[in-house]
Coordinates of C-alpha atoms in Angstrom, one line a residue:
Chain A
X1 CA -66.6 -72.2 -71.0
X2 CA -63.9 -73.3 -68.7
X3 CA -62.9 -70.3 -66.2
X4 CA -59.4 -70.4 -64.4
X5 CA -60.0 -70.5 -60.9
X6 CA -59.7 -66.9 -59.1
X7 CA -56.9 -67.0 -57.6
X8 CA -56.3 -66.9 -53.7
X9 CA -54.9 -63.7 -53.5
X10 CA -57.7 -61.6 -54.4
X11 CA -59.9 -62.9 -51.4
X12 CA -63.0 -64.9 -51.7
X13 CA -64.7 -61.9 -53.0
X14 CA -62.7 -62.1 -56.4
X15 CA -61.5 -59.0 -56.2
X16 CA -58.9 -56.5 -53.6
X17 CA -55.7 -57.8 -52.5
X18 CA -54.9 -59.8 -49.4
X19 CA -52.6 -58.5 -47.0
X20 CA -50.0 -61.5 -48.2
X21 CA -50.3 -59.6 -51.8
X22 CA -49.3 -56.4 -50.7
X23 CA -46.4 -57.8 -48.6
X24 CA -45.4 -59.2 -51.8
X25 CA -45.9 -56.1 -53.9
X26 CA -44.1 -53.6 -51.5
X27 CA -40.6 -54.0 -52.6
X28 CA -41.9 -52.6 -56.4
X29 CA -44.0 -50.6 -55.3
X30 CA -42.6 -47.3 -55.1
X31 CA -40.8 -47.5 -58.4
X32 CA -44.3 -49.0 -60.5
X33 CA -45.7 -45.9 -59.4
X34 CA -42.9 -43.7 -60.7
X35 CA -42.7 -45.8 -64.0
X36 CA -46.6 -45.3 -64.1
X37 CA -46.7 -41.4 -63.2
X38 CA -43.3 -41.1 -65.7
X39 CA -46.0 -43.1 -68.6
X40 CA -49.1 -40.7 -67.9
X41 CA -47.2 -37.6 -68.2
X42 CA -45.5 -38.9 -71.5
X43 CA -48.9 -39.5 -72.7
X44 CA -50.6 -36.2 -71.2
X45 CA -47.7 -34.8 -72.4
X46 CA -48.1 -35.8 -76.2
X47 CA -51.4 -35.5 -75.9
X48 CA -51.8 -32.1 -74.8
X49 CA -48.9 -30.7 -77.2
X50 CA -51.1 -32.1 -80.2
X51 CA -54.3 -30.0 -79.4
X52 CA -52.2 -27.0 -78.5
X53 CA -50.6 -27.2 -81.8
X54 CA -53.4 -27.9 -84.1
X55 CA -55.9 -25.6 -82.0
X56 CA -59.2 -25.7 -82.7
X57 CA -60.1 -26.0 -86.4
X58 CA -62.7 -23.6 -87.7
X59 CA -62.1 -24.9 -91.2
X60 CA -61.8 -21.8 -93.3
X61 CA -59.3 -23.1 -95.3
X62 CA -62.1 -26.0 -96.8
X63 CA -63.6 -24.4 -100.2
X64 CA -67.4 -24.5 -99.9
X65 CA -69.7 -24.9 -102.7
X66 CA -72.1 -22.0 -103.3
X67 CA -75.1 -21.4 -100.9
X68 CA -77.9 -23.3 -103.0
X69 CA -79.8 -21.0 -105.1
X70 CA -83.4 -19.8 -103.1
X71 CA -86.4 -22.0 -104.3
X72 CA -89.1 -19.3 -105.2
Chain B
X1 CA -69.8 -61.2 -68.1
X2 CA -66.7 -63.3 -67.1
X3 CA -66.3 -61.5 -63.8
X4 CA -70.1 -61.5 -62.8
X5 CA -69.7 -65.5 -63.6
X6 CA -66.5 -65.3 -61.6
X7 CA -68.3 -64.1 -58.4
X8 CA -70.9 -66.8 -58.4
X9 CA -68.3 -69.4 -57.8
X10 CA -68.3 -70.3 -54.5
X11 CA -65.4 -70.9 -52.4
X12 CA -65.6 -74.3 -51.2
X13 CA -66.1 -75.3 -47.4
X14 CA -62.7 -74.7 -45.7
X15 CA -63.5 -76.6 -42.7
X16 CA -64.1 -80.7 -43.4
X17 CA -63.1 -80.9 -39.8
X18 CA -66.3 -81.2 -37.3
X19 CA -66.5 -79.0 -34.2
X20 CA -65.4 -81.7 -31.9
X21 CA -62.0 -82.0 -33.8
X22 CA -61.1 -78.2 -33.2
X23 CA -60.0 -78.0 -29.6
X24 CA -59.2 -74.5 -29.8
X25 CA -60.6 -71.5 -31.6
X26 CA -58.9 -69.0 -32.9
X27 CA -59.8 -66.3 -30.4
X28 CA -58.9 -68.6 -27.3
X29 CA -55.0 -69.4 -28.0
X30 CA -53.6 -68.5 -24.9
X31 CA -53.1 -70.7 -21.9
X32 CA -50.6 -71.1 -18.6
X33 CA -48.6 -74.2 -19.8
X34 CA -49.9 -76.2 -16.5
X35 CA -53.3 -75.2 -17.5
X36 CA -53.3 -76.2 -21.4
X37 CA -55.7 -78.3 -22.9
X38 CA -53.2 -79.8 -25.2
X39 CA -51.0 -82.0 -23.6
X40 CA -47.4 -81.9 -25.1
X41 CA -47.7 -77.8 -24.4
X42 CA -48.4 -79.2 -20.6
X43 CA -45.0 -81.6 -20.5
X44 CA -42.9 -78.8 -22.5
X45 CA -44.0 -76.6 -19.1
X46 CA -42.8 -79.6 -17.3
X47 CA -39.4 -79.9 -19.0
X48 CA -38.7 -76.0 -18.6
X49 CA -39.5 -76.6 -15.0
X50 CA -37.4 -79.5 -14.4
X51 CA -33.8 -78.0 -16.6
X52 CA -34.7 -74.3 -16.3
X53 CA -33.7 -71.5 -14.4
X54 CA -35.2 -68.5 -12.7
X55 CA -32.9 -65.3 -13.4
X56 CA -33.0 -64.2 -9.9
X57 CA -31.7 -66.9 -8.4
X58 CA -29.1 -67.1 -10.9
X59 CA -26.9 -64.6 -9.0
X60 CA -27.4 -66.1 -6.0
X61 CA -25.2 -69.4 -4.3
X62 CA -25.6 -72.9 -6.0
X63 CA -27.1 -74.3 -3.0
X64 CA -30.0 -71.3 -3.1
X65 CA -31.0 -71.6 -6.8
X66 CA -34.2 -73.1 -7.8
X67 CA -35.8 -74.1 -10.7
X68 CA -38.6 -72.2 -12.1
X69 CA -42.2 -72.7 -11.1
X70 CA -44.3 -69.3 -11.0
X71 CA -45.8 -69.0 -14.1
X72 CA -46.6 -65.7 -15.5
X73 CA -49.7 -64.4 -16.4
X74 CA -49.1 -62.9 -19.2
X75 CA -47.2 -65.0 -21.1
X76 CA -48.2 -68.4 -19.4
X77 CA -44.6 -69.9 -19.3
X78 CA -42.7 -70.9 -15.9
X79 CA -40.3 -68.2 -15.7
X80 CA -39.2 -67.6 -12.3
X81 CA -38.7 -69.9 -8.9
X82 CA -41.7 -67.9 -6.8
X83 CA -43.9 -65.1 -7.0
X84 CA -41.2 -62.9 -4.6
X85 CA -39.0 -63.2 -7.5
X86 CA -41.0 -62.6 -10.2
X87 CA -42.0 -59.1 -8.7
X88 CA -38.5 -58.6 -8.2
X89 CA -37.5 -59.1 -12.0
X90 CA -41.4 -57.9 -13.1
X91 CA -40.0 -54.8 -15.6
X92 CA -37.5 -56.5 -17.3
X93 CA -39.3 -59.7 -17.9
X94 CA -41.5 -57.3 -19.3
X95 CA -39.6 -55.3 -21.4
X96 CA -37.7 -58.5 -23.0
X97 CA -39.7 -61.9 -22.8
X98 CA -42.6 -61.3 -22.0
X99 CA -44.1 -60.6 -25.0
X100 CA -42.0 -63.2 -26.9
X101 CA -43.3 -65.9 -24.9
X102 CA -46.7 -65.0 -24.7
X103 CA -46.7 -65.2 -28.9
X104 CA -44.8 -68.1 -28.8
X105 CA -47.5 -69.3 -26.2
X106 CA -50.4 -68.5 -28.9
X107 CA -48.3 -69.8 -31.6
X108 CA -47.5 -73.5 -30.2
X109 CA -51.5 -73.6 -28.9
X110 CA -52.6 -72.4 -32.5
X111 CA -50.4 -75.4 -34.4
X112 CA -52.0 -77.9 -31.8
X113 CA -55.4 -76.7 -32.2
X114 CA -56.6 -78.9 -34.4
X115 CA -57.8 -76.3 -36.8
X116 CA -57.1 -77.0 -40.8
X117 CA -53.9 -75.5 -41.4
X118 CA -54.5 -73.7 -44.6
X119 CA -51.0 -72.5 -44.9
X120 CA -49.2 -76.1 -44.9
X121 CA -51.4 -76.6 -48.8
X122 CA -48.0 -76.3 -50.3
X123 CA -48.2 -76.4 -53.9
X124 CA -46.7 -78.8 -56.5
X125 CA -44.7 -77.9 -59.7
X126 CA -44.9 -75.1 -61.7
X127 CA -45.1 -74.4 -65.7
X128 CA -41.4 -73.5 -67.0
X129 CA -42.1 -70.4 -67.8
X130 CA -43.3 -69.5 -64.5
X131 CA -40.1 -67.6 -63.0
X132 CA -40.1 -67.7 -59.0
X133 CA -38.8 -64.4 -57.6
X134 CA -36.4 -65.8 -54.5
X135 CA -36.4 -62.0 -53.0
X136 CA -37.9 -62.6 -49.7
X137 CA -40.6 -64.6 -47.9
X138 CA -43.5 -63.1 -49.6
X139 CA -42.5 -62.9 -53.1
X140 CA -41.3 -66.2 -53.2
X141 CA -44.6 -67.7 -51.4
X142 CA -46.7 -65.2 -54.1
X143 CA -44.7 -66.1 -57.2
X144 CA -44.5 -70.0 -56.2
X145 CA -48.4 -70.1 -55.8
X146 CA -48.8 -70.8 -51.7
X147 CA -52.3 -70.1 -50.6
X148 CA -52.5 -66.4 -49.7
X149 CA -51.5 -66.3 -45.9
X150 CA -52.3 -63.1 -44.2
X151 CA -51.7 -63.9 -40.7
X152 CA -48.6 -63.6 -39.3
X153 CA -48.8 -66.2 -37.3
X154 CA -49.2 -68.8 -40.0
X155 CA -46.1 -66.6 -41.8
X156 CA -44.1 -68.0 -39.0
X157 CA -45.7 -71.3 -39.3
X158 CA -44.7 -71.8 -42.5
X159 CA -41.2 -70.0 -42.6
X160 CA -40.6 -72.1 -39.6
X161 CA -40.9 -75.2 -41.8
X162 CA -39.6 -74.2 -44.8
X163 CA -36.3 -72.2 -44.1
X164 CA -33.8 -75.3 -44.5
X165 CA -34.9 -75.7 -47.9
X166 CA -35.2 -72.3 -49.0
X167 CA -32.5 -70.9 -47.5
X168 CA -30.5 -74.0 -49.9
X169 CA -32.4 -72.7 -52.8
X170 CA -32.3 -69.3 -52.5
X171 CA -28.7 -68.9 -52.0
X172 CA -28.6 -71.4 -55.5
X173 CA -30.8 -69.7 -57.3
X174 CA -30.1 -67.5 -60.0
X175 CA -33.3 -65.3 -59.1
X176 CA -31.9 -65.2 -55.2
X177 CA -31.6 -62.4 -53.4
X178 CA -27.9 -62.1 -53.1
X179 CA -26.5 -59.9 -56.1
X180 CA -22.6 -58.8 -56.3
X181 CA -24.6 -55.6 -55.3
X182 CA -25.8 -57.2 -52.3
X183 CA -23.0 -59.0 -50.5
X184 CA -22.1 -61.5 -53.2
X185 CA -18.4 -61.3 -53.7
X186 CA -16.4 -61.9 -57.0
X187 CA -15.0 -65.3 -55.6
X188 CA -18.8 -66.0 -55.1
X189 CA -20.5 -65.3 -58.4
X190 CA -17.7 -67.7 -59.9
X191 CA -18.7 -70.4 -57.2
X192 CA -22.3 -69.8 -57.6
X193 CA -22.1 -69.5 -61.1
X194 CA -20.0 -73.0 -61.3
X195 CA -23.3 -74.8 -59.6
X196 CA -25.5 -72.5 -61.6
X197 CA -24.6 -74.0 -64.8
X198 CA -25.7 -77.2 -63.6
X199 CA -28.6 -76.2 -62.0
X200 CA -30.1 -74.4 -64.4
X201 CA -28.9 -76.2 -67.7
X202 CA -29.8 -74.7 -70.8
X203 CA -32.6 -76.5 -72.5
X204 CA -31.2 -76.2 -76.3
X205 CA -31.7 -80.2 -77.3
X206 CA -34.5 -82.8 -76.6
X207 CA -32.6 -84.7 -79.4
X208 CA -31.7 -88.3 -77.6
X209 CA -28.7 -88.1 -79.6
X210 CA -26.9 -84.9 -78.0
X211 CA -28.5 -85.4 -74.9
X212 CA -26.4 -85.8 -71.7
X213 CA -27.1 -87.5 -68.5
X214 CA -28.6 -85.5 -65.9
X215 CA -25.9 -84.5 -62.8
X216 CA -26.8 -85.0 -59.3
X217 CA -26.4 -81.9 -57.2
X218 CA -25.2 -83.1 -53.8
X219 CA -25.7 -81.0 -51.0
X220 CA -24.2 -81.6 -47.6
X221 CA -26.1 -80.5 -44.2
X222 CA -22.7 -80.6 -42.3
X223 CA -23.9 -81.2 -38.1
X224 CA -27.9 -81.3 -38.6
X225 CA -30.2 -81.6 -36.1
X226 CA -33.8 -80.5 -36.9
X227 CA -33.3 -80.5 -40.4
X228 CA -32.7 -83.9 -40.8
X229 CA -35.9 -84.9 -38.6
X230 CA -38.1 -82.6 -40.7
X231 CA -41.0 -84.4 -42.9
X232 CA -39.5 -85.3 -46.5
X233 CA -41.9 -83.6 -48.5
X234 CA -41.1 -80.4 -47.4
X235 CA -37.6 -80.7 -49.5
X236 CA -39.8 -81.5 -52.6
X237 CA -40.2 -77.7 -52.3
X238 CA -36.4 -77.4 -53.2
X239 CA -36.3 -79.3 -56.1
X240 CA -39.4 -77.3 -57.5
X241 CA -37.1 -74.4 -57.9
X242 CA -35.1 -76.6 -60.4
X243 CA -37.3 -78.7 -62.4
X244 CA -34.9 -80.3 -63.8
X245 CA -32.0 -81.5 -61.4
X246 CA -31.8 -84.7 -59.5
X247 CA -30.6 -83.7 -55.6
X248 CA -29.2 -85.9 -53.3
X249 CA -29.0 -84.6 -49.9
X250 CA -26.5 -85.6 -47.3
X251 CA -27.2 -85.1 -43.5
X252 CA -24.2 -85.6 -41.7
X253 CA -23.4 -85.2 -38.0
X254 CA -24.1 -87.1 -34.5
X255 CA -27.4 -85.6 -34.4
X256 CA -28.5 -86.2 -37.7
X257 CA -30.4 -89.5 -36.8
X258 CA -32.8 -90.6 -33.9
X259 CA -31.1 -92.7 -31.6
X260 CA -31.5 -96.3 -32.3
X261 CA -31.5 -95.9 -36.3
X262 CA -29.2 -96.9 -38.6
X263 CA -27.7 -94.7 -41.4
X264 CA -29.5 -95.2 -44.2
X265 CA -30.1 -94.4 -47.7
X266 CA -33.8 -93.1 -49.5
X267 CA -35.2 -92.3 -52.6
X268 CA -38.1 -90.2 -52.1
X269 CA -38.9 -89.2 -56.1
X270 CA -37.1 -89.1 -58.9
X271 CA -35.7 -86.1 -58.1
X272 CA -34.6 -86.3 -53.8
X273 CA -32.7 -88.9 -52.5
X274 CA -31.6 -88.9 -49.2
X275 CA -28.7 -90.0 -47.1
X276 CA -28.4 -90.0 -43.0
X277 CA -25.3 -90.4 -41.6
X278 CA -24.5 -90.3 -37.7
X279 CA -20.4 -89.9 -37.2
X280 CA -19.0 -87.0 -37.6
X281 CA -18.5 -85.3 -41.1
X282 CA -14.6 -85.8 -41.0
X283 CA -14.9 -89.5 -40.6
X284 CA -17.4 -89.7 -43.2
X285 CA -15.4 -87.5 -45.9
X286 CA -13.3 -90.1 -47.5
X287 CA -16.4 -92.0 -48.0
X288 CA -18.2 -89.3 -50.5
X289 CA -15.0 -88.2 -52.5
X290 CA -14.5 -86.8 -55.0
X291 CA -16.1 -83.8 -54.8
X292 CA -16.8 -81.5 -57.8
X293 CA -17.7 -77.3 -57.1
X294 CA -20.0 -77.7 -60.1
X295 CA -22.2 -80.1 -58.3
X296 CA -21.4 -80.2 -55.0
X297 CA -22.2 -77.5 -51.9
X298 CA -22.1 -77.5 -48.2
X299 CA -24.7 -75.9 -45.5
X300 CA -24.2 -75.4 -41.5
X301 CA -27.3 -74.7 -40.5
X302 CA -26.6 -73.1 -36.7
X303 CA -23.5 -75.1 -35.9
X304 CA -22.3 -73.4 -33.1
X305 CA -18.6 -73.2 -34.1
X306 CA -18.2 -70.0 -31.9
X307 CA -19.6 -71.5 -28.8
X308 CA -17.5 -73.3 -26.2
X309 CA -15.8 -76.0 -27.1
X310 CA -16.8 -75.7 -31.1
X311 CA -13.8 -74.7 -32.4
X312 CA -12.2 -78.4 -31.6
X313 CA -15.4 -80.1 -32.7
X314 CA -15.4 -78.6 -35.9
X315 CA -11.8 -77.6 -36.8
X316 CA -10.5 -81.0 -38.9
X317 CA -14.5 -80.9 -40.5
X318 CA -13.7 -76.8 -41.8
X319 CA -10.5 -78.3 -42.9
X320 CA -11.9 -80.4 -44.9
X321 CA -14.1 -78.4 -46.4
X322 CA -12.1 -75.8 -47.5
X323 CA -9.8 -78.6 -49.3
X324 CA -12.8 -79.6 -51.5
X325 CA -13.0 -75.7 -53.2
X326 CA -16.5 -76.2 -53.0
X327 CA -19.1 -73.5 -51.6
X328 CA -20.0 -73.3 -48.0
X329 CA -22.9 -71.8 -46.4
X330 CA -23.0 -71.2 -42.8
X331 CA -25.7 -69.4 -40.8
X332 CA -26.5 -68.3 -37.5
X333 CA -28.9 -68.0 -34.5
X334 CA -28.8 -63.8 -34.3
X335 CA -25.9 -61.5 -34.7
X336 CA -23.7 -62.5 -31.7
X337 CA -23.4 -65.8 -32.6
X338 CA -23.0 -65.3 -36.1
X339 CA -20.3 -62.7 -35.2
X340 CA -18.7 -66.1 -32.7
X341 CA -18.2 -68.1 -35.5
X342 CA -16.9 -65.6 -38.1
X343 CA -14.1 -64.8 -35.3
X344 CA -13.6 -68.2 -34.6
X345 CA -13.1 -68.8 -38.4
X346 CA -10.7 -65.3 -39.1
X347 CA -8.8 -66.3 -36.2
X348 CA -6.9 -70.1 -37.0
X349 CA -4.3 -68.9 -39.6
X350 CA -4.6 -72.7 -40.8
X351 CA -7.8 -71.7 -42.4
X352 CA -7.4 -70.3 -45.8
X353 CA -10.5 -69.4 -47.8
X354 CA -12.3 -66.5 -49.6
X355 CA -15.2 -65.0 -49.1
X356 CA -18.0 -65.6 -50.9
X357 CA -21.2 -64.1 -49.2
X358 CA -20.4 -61.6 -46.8
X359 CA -22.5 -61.8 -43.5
X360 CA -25.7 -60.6 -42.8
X361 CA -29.2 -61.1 -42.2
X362 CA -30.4 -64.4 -44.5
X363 CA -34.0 -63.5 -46.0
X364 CA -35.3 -66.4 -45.4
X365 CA -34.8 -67.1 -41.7
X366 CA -37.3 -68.8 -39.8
X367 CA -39.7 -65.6 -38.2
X368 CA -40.8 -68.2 -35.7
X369 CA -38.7 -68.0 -32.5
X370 CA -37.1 -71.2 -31.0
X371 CA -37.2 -70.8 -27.3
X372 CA -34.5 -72.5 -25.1
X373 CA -36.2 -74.7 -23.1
X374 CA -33.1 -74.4 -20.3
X375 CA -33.1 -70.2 -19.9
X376 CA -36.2 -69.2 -21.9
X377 CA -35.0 -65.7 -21.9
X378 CA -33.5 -67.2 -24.8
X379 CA -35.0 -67.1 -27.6
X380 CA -33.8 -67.3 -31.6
X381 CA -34.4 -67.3 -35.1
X382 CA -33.0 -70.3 -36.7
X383 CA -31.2 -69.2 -39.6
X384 CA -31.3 -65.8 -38.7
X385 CA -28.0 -64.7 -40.5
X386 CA -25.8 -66.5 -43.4
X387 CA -22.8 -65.9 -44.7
X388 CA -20.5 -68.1 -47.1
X389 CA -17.1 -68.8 -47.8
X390 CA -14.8 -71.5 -50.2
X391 CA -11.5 -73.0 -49.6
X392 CA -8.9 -70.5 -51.4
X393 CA -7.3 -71.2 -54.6
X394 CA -3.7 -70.0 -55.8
X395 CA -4.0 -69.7 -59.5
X396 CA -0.2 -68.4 -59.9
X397 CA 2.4 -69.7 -58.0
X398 CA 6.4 -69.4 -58.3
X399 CA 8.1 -72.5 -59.6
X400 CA 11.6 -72.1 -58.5
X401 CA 10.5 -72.0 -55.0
X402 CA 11.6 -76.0 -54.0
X403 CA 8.4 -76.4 -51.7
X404 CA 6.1 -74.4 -54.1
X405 CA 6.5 -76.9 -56.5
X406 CA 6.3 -80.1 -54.7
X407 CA 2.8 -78.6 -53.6
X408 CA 1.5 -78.1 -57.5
X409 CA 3.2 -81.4 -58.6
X410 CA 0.3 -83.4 -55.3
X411 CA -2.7 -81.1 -56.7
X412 CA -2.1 -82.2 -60.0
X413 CA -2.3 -85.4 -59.3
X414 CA -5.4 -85.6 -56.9
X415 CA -6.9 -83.9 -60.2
X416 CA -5.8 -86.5 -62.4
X417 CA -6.9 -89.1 -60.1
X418 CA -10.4 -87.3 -59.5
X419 CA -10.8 -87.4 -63.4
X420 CA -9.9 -91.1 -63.4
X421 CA -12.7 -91.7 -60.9
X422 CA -15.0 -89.6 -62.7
X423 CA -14.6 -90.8 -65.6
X424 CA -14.5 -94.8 -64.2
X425 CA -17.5 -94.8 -61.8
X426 CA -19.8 -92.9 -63.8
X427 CA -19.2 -93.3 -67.3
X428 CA -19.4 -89.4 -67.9
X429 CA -19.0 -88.0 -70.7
X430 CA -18.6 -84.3 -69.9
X431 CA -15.1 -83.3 -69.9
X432 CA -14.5 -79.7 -67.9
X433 CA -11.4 -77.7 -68.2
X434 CA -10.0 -76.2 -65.1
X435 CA -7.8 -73.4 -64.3

């Protein structure tokens, strides 16, 4: 298996950013975060309605078959 | 599984140089210029001693001014004629050079040091696909794939080198950073949009049949100095932000050549050639005609037209220029001198162009100061600013007007004529409709 080679910009440790890629992520950064805040509260958002409006089933409306008859 | 694998891989020893090779380690950059263990920092100390001057004495008589000699020790560089003086001048040579010279001290010691110089690993081409975001120093080292510097000091390194030929491609680019929201002007997206069609050509046939000849872009470095002296392979890093365009770049001006050589012509790859020529532009402009604003473009770097005797130098060259309709880019040291030539421009009535880039900072300047070796209270940033304009053109004019006429009937022709040329010389086949 041939592995791309980690890139420079996540230090020699493979992982973090160097301080040249934050210098070159600071111009977007302020408006990713909003776009990523705006994406998480969508979601919470539609996530949260769907359990409020369903509620918690206690599945009364599903017909049950008779208790089985007592073994004597 | 893939990362764990990731981690095992070892970076590979950064140092092949052995211990006796590094004269200098990182932690021990600074020393007095008489003192330095690297010896063309000890003759530049020389040099400011022998053309520079102190700034005490400078309001004193002729007779009574002397040349600096006392170096501080702070910032290591002969700025003042004796001790007396330098106490005398101590708080503002500390509040305005001091520090400037003491990291310009560091920062000349640190590029003779010896140590590998990570930063200058400057990579090759890129896949297609790869965009390059041209919106300042960093994105545009991050998105082109330069080694990861973190230091500032090898920032300045770098930009230092590369701000000629970035500054060229930025400004060309269709990812730069100047937008008709920033600065561009409507005159200017419809010159930069005239050399952006060639530069960035639509790739919609590999058939050999409706294929067309690849244009050279021409680009002319009006009055260069330092540019012109640089090391080739550095402009290779302009013609990787067009893959596919041939450049052939002009350097033009007294300077442009080392004295004792001979104007010459190279071709460094496919894709550069090169051209030095040492008279001055306007002698050399009948030489290079005709020009075309889809192919052609014209950079000052620093030409000084606001300082003393520059408007005379480089009136019957701006002239010139502006005839050609093609873009020009002209920067500056800082804001004063950009503001000098921008007057000096406005103010001959004889000069009629448009703007296309208004003035202001240019984002990739060089970081790295330039200190002037004859008052190093001086210090720059080549490139600092840029601005841009084109020689105007009159799309209507009135025809019963006797003199109006007589002027359309002589553009005319030196169109028809170019077209001849054009169409003689190079056997094009790409016919362009003007107006």
């Amino acid at each position: 298996m041939v592995l791309p080679p980690v890139s420079q910009y996540h230090q020699a440790k493979g992982y973090g950013q160097t301080p040249a890629l934050q210098r070159a992520r600071r111009p977007f950064f302020i408006r990713n975060t909003i776009t990523g805040l705006l994406l998480l509260g969508f979601t919470g958002a539609v996530y949260t309605y769907s359990i409020m409006a369903v509620k918690q089933d206690d599945l009364s409306d599903v017909s049950m078959p008779p208790p089985p008859a007592e073994n004597k | 599984m893939v990362y764990s694998l990731r981690f095992c891989v070892k970076s590979s020893p950064n140092n092949y140089k052995t211990d006796s090779q590094i004269k200098l380690r990182n932690d021990n950059l600074f020393h007095p210029l008489s003192k330095s263990p690297i010896k063309s920092l000890q003759e530049r100390g020389e040099l400011i001693r022998k053309f520079g001057k102190c700034p005490v004495c400078e309001g004193l008589a002729k007779e009574n001014q002397k040349r600096p000699s006392y170096e501080c020790s702070d910032c290591g560089i002969p700025t003042h004629c004796s001790e007396e003086h330098y106490k005398h001048n101590l708080i503002e040579h500390k509040l305005h050079t001091c520090k400037m010279l003491r990291e310009f001290n560091e920062d000349m010691h640190d590029l003779m040091s010896g140590r590998k110089m990570k930063e200058f690993e400057f990579p090759s081409s890129q896949p297609l696909d790869e965009e390059v975001n041209m919106l300042n120093w960093d994105t545009y080292l991050y998105t082109r794939g330069f080694p990861s510097i973190d230091q500032d000091r090898s920032l300045r390194h770098v930009s230092k080198l590369l701000t000629y030929p970035i500054t060229i491609g930025s400004v060309l680019h269709q990812n730069g950073p100047y937008t008709l929201r920033n600065r561009l002007t409507n005159e200017g997206l419809k010159s930069l949009t005239a050399l952006r069609t060639t530069l960035h050509p639509k790739q919609t046939s590999v058939d050999i049949k409706t294929l067309r000849p690849a244009e050279t872009v021409r680009i002319f470095i009006v009055g260069a100095r330092a540019e012109a002296q640089m090391p080739l392979h550095i402009y290779t890093q302009l013609s990787y932000l067009f893959p596919t365009i041939t450049f052939h770049l002009h350097f033009v001006g007294p300077e442009s050549l080392l004295r004792g050589t001979e104007p010459h012509t190279t071709h460094f790859n496919h894709y550069l050639s090169f051209t030095w020529k040492n008279s001055l532009y306007h002698d050399y402009h009948d030489t290079i005609h005709p020009f075309d604003p889809y192919c052609d473009a014209f950079f000052l770097f620093n030409p000084g037209i606001g300082r003393n005797n520059g408007k005379e130098l480089w009136e019957k060259t701006i002239k010139q220029l502006l005839k050609t309709k093609c873009a020009i880019f002209i920067t500056g040291f800082d804001e004063n001198d950009m503001k000098n030539e921008i007057q000096t421009i406005e103010e001959d009535e004889t000069f009629e162009f448009d703007w296309i880039l208004e003035p202001g900072e240019n984002e990739f300047k060089s970081l790295r100061r330039d200190i002037d070796t004859e008052d190093v209270r001086i210090g720059v940033y080549p490139n600092w600013g840029i601005f841009g304009i084109r020689g105007k053109r009159y799309d209507v004019r009135h025809y019963d007007e006797e003199e109006g006429a007589i002027e359309i009937k002589e553009e005319e022709e030196w169109e028809e004529t170019e077209e001849i040329k054009r169409i003689g010389a190079g056997g094009m086949t790409k016919q362009r409709i003007r107006h």
